[in-house]
């Protein structure tokens, strides 16, 4: 199986880092990378639902919604257009994260483990690959 080298448009670039956009094939790599972008932008606890929404009128309320909107923007911008269709119109970062995980994480899908095992067993080292590329593909399983 030959893989294509990512192009610059395949990357999502932000002040907190540069990551490959989510496709139908790279959920494990993307979800780990975007987690660190969220940590770097102080939005991870919002995305995971750990941070409670402050009371309306609290000083923290405005900051929370600013970071919440940033999380939604980061999520939406870091996925490919074909996946954006799954979350179009969603403005709650917890709901968006949950929908993306439920839809794209093949390990959580019913047939995911069978699919992953099959892909792992058919993975081969290609002569044009570097060892890092090969190991990266193996680790994604």
Coordinates of C-alpha atoms in Angstrom, one line a residue:
X1 CA 0.0 0.0 0.0
X2 CA 1.5 3.3 -1.1
X3 CA 0.9 6.4 0.9
X4 CA 1.0 9.9 -0.4
X5 CA 3.2 12.5 1.1
X6 CA 1.1 15.2 2.8
X7 CA 0.9 18.6 1.1
X8 CA 0.9 21.9 2.9
X9 CA -2.9 22.1 2.6
X10 CA -3.1 18.8 4.5
X11 CA -1.9 20.6 7.6
X12 CA -3.7 22.9 10.1
X13 CA -1.3 25.6 11.3
X14 CA -2.0 27.5 14.5
X15 CA 0.1 29.4 17.0
X16 CA 0.0 26.3 19.2
X17 CA 1.3 24.0 16.6
X18 CA 1.0 22.4 13.2
X19 CA -0.9 19.1 12.7
X20 CA -2.2 17.0 9.9
X21 CA -5.9 17.6 9.3
X22 CA -8.3 14.9 10.3
X23 CA -9.2 12.5 7.5
X24 CA -11.1 9.3 7.4
X25 CA -7.8 7.5 8.0
X26 CA -5.8 9.3 10.7
X27 CA -8.0 9.7 13.7
X28 CA -5.5 8.3 16.2
X29 CA -2.7 10.6 15.1
X30 CA -4.9 13.6 14.7
X31 CA -6.7 13.2 18.1
X32 CA -3.4 13.0 19.9
X33 CA -2.0 16.1 18.1
X34 CA -5.1 18.2 18.5
X35 CA -5.1 17.4 22.2
X36 CA -1.8 19.2 22.6
X37 CA -3.1 22.2 20.6
X38 CA -6.0 22.4 23.0
X39 CA -3.6 22.1 26.0
X40 CA -1.5 24.9 24.5
X41 CA -4.6 27.2 24.1
X42 CA -6.0 26.4 27.5
X43 CA -9.1 24.8 26.0
X44 CA -8.7 21.0 26.6
X45 CA -10.8 21.0 29.8
X46 CA -13.6 22.8 27.9
X47 CA -13.5 20.3 25.0
X48 CA -13.6 17.3 27.4
X49 CA -16.3 18.8 29.6
X50 CA -14.2 18.9 32.7
X51 CA -14.5 22.7 33.1
X52 CA -17.9 23.9 34.1
X53 CA -19.6 26.9 32.6
X54 CA -19.3 29.8 35.0
X55 CA -22.4 31.7 36.1
X56 CA -23.6 34.3 33.7
X57 CA -22.2 37.6 34.8
X58 CA -19.1 36.2 36.5
X59 CA -15.8 37.6 35.4
X60 CA -14.8 34.1 34.2
X61 CA -18.0 33.8 32.1
X62 CA -16.7 35.9 29.2
X63 CA -13.3 34.2 29.3
X64 CA -14.9 30.8 29.2
X65 CA -16.9 31.6 26.1
X66 CA -14.0 33.1 24.4
X67 CA -12.0 29.9 25.0
X68 CA -15.0 27.7 24.1
X69 CA -15.4 29.5 20.8
X70 CA -11.7 29.1 20.2
X71 CA -12.0 25.4 20.8
X72 CA -14.8 25.1 18.3
X73 CA -12.8 27.0 15.7
X74 CA -9.7 24.8 16.3
X75 CA -11.8 21.6 16.0
X76 CA -13.6 22.7 12.8
X77 CA -10.5 24.1 11.1
X78 CA -8.4 21.0 11.9
X79 CA -10.7 18.6 10.0
X80 CA -11.1 18.1 6.3
X81 CA -14.2 19.4 4.5
X82 CA -15.6 15.8 4.1
X83 CA -15.6 15.5 7.9
X84 CA -16.8 19.1 8.6
X85 CA -20.1 17.9 7.2
X86 CA -20.6 15.7 10.2
X87 CA -20.4 18.7 12.6
X88 CA -21.7 21.6 10.5
X89 CA -23.8 23.8 12.7
X90 CA -22.5 22.5 16.0
X91 CA -21.1 25.2 18.2
X92 CA -20.6 23.3 21.5
X93 CA -17.0 22.0 21.7
X94 CA -18.0 19.1 23.9
X95 CA -20.7 18.0 21.5
X96 CA -18.4 18.5 18.5
X97 CA -15.6 16.5 20.0
X98 CA -17.9 13.7 21.0
X99 CA -19.4 13.6 17.5
X100 CA -16.0 13.5 15.8
X101 CA -14.8 10.8 18.1
X102 CA -17.9 8.7 17.8
X103 CA -17.8 9.0 14.0
X104 CA -14.1 8.8 13.2
X105 CA -12.6 6.7 15.9
X106 CA -12.7 3.3 14.2
X107 CA -11.6 1.6 17.4
X108 CA -14.9 2.7 19.0
X109 CA -16.9 1.6 15.9
X110 CA -18.4 -1.9 15.9
X111 CA -16.2 -3.2 13.0
X112 CA -13.1 -1.2 14.0
X113 CA -11.0 -3.8 15.7
X114 CA -11.4 -6.2 12.8
X115 CA -10.5 -3.4 10.3
X116 CA -7.5 -2.4 12.3
X117 CA -6.2 -5.9 12.7
X118 CA -6.5 -6.5 8.9
X119 CA -4.7 -3.2 8.1
X120 CA -1.9 -4.0 10.6
X121 CA -1.4 -7.5 9.1
X122 CA -1.2 -6.1 5.6
X123 CA 1.2 -3.2 6.4
X124 CA 4.5 -3.5 4.6
X125 CA 7.7 -1.5 4.5
X126 CA 7.9 0.3 1.1
X127 CA 11.3 1.0 -0.4
X128 CA 10.6 4.7 -0.8
X129 CA 9.6 5.1 2.9
X130 CA 11.9 6.1 5.7
X131 CA 11.9 3.9 8.7
X132 CA 10.2 6.7 10.6
X133 CA 7.3 6.7 8.2
X134 CA 6.9 2.9 8.5
X135 CA 7.1 3.0 12.3
X136 CA 4.6 5.9 12.3
X137 CA 2.1 3.8 10.3
X138 CA 2.6 0.8 12.6
X139 CA 2.2 2.9 15.7
X140 CA -1.1 4.3 14.4
X141 CA -2.6 0.8 14.7

